[in-house]
Short mmCIF file of C-alpha atoms in Angstrom, two decimals:
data_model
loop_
_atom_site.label_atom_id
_atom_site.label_comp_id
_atom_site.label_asym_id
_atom_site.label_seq_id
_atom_site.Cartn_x
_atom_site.Cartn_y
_atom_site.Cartn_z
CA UNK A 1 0.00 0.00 0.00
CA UNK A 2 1.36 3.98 -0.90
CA UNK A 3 1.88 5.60 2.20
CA UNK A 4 1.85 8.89 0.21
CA UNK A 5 0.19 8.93 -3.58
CA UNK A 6 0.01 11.80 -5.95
CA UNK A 7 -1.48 11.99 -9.10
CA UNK A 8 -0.73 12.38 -11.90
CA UNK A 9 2.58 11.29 -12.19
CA UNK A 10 3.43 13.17 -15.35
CA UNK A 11 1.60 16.50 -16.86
CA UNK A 12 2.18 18.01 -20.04
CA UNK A 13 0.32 21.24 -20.64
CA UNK A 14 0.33 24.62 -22.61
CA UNK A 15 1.22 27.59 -21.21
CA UNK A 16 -1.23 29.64 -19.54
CA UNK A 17 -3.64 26.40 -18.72
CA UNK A 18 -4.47 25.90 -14.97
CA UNK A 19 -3.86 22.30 -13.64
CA UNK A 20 -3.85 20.64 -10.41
CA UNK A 21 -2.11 18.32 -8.91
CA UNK A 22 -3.44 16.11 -6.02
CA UNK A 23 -2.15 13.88 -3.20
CA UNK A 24 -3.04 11.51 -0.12
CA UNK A 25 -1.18 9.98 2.57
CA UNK A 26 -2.06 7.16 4.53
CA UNK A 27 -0.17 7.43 7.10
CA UNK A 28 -1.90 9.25 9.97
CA UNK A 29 0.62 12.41 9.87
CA UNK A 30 -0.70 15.46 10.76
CA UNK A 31 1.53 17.70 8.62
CA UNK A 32 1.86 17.72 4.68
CA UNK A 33 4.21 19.95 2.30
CA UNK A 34 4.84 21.14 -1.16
CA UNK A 35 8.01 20.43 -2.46
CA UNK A 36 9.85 21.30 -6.22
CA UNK A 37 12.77 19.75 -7.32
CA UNK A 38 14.36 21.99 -10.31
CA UNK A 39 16.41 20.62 -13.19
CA UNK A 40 19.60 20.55 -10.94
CA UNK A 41 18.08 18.55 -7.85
CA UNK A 42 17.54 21.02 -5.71
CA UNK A 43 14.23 20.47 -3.22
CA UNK A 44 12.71 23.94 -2.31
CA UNK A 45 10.24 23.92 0.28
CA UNK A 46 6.34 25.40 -1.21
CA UNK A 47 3.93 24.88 1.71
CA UNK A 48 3.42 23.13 4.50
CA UNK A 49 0.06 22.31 6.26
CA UNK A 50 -0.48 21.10 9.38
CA UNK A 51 -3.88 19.70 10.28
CA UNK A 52 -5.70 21.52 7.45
CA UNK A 53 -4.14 24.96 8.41
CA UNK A 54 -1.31 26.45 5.85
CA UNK A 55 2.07 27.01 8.47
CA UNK A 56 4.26 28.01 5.26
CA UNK A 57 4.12 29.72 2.55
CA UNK A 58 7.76 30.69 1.02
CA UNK A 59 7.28 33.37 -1.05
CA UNK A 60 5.57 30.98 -3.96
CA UNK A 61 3.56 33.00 -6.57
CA UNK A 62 -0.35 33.35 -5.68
CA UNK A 63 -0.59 31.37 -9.00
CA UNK A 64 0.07 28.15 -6.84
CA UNK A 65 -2.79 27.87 -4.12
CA UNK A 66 -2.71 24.68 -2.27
CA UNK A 67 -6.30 23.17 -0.68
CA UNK A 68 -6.40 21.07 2.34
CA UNK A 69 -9.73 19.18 2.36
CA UNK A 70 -8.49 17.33 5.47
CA UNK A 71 -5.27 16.29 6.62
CA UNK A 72 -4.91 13.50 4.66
CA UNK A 73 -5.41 15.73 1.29
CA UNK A 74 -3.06 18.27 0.37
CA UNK A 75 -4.13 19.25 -3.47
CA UNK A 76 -1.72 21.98 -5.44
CA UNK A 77 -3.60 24.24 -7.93
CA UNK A 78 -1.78 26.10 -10.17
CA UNK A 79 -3.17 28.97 -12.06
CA UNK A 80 -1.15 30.34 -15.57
CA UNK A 81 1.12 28.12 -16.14
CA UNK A 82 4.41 29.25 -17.07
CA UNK A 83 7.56 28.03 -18.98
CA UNK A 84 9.55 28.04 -15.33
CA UNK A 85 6.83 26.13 -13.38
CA UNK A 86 8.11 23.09 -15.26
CA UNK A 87 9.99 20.47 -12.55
CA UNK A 88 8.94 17.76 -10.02
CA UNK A 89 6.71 18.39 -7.69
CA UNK A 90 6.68 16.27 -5.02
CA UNK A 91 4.18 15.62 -1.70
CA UNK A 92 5.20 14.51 1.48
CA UNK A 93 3.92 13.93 5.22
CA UNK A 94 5.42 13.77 8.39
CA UNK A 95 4.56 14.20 12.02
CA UNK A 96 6.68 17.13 13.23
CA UNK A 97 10.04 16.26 14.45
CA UNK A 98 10.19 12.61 12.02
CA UNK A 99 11.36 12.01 9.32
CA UNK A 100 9.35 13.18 5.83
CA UNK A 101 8.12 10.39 3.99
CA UNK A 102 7.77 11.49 0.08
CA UNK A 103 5.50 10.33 -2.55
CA UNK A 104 6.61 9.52 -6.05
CA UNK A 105 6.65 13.22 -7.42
CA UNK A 106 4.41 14.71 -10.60
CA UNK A 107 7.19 15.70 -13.68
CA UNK A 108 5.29 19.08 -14.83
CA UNK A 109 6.13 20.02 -18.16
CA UNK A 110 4.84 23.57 -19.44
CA UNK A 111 4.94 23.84 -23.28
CA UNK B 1 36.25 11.97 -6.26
CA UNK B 2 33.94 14.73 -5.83
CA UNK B 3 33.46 17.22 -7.49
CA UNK B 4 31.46 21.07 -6.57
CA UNK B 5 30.41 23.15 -8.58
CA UNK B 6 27.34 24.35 -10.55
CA UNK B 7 26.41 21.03 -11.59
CA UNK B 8 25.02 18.33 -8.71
CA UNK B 9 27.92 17.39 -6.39
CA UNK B 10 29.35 13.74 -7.64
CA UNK B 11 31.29 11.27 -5.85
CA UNK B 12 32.22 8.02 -7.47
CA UNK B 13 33.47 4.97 -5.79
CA UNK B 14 34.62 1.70 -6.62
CA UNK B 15 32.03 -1.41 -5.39
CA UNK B 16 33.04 -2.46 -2.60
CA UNK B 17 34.40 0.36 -0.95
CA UNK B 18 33.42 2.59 1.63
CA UNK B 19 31.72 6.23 0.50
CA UNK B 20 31.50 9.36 2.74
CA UNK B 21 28.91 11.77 1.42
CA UNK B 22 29.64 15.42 3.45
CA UNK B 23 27.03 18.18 3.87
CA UNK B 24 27.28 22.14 5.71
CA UNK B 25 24.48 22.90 7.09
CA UNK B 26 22.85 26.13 7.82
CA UNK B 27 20.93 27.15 10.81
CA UNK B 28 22.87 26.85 14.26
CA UNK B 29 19.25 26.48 15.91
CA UNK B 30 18.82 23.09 13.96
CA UNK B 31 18.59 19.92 16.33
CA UNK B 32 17.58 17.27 13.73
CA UNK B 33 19.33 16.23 10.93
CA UNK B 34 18.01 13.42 8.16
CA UNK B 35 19.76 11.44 5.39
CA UNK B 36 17.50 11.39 1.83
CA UNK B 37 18.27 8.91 -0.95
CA UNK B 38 16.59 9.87 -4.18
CA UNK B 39 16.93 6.83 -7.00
CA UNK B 40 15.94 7.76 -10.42
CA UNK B 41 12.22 8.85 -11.02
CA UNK B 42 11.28 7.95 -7.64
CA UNK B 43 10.70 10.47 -4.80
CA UNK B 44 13.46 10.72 -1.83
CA UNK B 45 13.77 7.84 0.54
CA UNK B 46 14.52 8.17 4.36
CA UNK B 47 17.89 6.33 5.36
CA UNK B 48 18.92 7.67 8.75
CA UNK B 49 18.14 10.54 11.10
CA UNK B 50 19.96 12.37 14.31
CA UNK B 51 19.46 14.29 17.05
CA UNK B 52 21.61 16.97 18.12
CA UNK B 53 22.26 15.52 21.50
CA UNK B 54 24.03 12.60 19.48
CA UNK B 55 27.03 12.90 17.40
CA UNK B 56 27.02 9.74 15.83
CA UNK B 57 24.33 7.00 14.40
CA UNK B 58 24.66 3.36 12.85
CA UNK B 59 22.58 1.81 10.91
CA UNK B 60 22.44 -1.01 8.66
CA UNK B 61 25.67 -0.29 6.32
CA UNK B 62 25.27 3.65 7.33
CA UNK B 63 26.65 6.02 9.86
CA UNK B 64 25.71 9.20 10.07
CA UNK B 65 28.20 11.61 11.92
CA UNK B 66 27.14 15.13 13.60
CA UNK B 67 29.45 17.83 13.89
CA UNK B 68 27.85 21.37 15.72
CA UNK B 69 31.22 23.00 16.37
CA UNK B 70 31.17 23.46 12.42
CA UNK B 71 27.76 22.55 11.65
CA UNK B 72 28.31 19.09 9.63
CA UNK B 73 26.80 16.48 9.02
CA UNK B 74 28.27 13.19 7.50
CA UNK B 75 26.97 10.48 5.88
CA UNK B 76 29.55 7.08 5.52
CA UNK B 77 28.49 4.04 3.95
CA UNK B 78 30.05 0.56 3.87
CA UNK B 79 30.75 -1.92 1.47
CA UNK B 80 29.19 0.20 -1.12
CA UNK B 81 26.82 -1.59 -3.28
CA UNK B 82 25.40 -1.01 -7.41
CA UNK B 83 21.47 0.18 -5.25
CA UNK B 84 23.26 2.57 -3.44
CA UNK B 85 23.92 4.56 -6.85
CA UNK B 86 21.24 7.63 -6.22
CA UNK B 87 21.36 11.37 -5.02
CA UNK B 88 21.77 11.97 -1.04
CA UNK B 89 20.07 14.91 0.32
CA UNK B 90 21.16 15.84 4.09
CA UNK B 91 18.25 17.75 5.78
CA UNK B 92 17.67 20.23 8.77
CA UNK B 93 15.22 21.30 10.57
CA UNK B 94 14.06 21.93 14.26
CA UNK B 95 11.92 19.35 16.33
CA UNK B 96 9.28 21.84 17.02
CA UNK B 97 9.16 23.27 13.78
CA UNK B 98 7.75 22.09 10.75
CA UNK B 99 10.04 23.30 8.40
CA UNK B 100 12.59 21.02 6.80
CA UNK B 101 15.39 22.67 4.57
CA UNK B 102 17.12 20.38 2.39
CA UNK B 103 21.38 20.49 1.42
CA UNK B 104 21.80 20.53 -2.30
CA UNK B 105 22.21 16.81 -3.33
CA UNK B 106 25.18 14.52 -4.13
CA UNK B 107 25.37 12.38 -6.63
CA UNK B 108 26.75 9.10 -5.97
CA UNK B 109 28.13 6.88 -8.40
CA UNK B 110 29.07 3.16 -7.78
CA UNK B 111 30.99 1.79 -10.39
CA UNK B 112 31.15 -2.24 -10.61
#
């Protein structure tokens, strides 16, 4: 069984469009996070919610709004896509002070 | 060897051999530190965690060593193996804090 699950795992789309991205964990954790992963690795923190309430927000365009149905949903909606949104995007969950536990990632790829 | 620069950090060792993967970290207020591997396509993997009131921690094949003096953090593994071939991501954060800030990556190479 996925302990965390995102969908879809790839998306190809036009510039402009508005997509989402959604994802569930299993798990029990009370906290869930944004994170992109550029062409060179690097994981940058988006947003992190803990029990349904945003706790971070770094500076990410208001394009990107993330929805917390509950705390086992953490959706990302992004508005405008543009050529630089393209990268991984990747879920995760974790009960603060243990250990993140990722989901497979969504490769975003803005034509 | 390894190798810095603009390009992801690589390090490429022999099978067999041991591999120490190094990471600076950033915020002196940090008191928990976690080893990442990412394999290709799939999303980063917990290996090993510590506390700062430790300064070293075994695992199976891994040892992760904690320096605060000069705010390092080391990651050794034995008898390196073809699977461990991935990227290793050191991360920081604080225990009450839900923030996690992760090092830049190192790729590591095994070759047979």
């Amino acid at each position: 069984d996925t302990a965390v699950s995102q969908t879809p795992k790839y998306l190809v789309t036009q510039m402009g469009n508005d997509k989402s991205i959604k994802c569930e964990q299993n798990l029990g954790h009370d906290t869930m996070y944004w994170y992109k992963q550029d062409s060179k690795k690097f994981l940058k923190i988006m947003f992190s919610y803990n029990n349904k309430e945003l706790i971070i927000n770094e500076t990410v365009p208001n394009r990107f709004s993330p929805k917390s149905p509950d705390k086992a949903h953490l959706n990302l909606h992004i508005n405008s896509l543009e050529l630089g949104d393209s990268a991984v995007y990747f879920c995760a969950s974790s009960q603060v002070g243990y250990p993140l536990f990722f989901g497979p990632g969504t490769r975003l790829t803005v034509l | 060897g390894e190798s810095v620069g603009l390009h992801l950090p690589t390090l490429s060792v022999q099978e067999g051999d041991n591999s120490i993967i190094n990471c600076a970290y950033s915020n002196s207020a940090s008191d928990y530190f976690i080893w990442y591997k990412q394999e290709s396509g799939k999303g980063p993997q917990f290996i090993i965690d510590i506390r700062s009131n430790m300064d070293k921690r075994q695992g199976q094949r891994v040892t992760v060593l904690l320096n605060k003096t000069v705010k390092h953090l080391s990651l050794q593994i034995a008898a390196t193996q073809p699977g461990d071939s991935a990227v290793y991501f050191c991360a920081e954060t604080t225990t009450s804090y839900d923030k996690v800030i992760f090092g830049p990556g190192t790729s590591l190479s095994v070759i047979p």
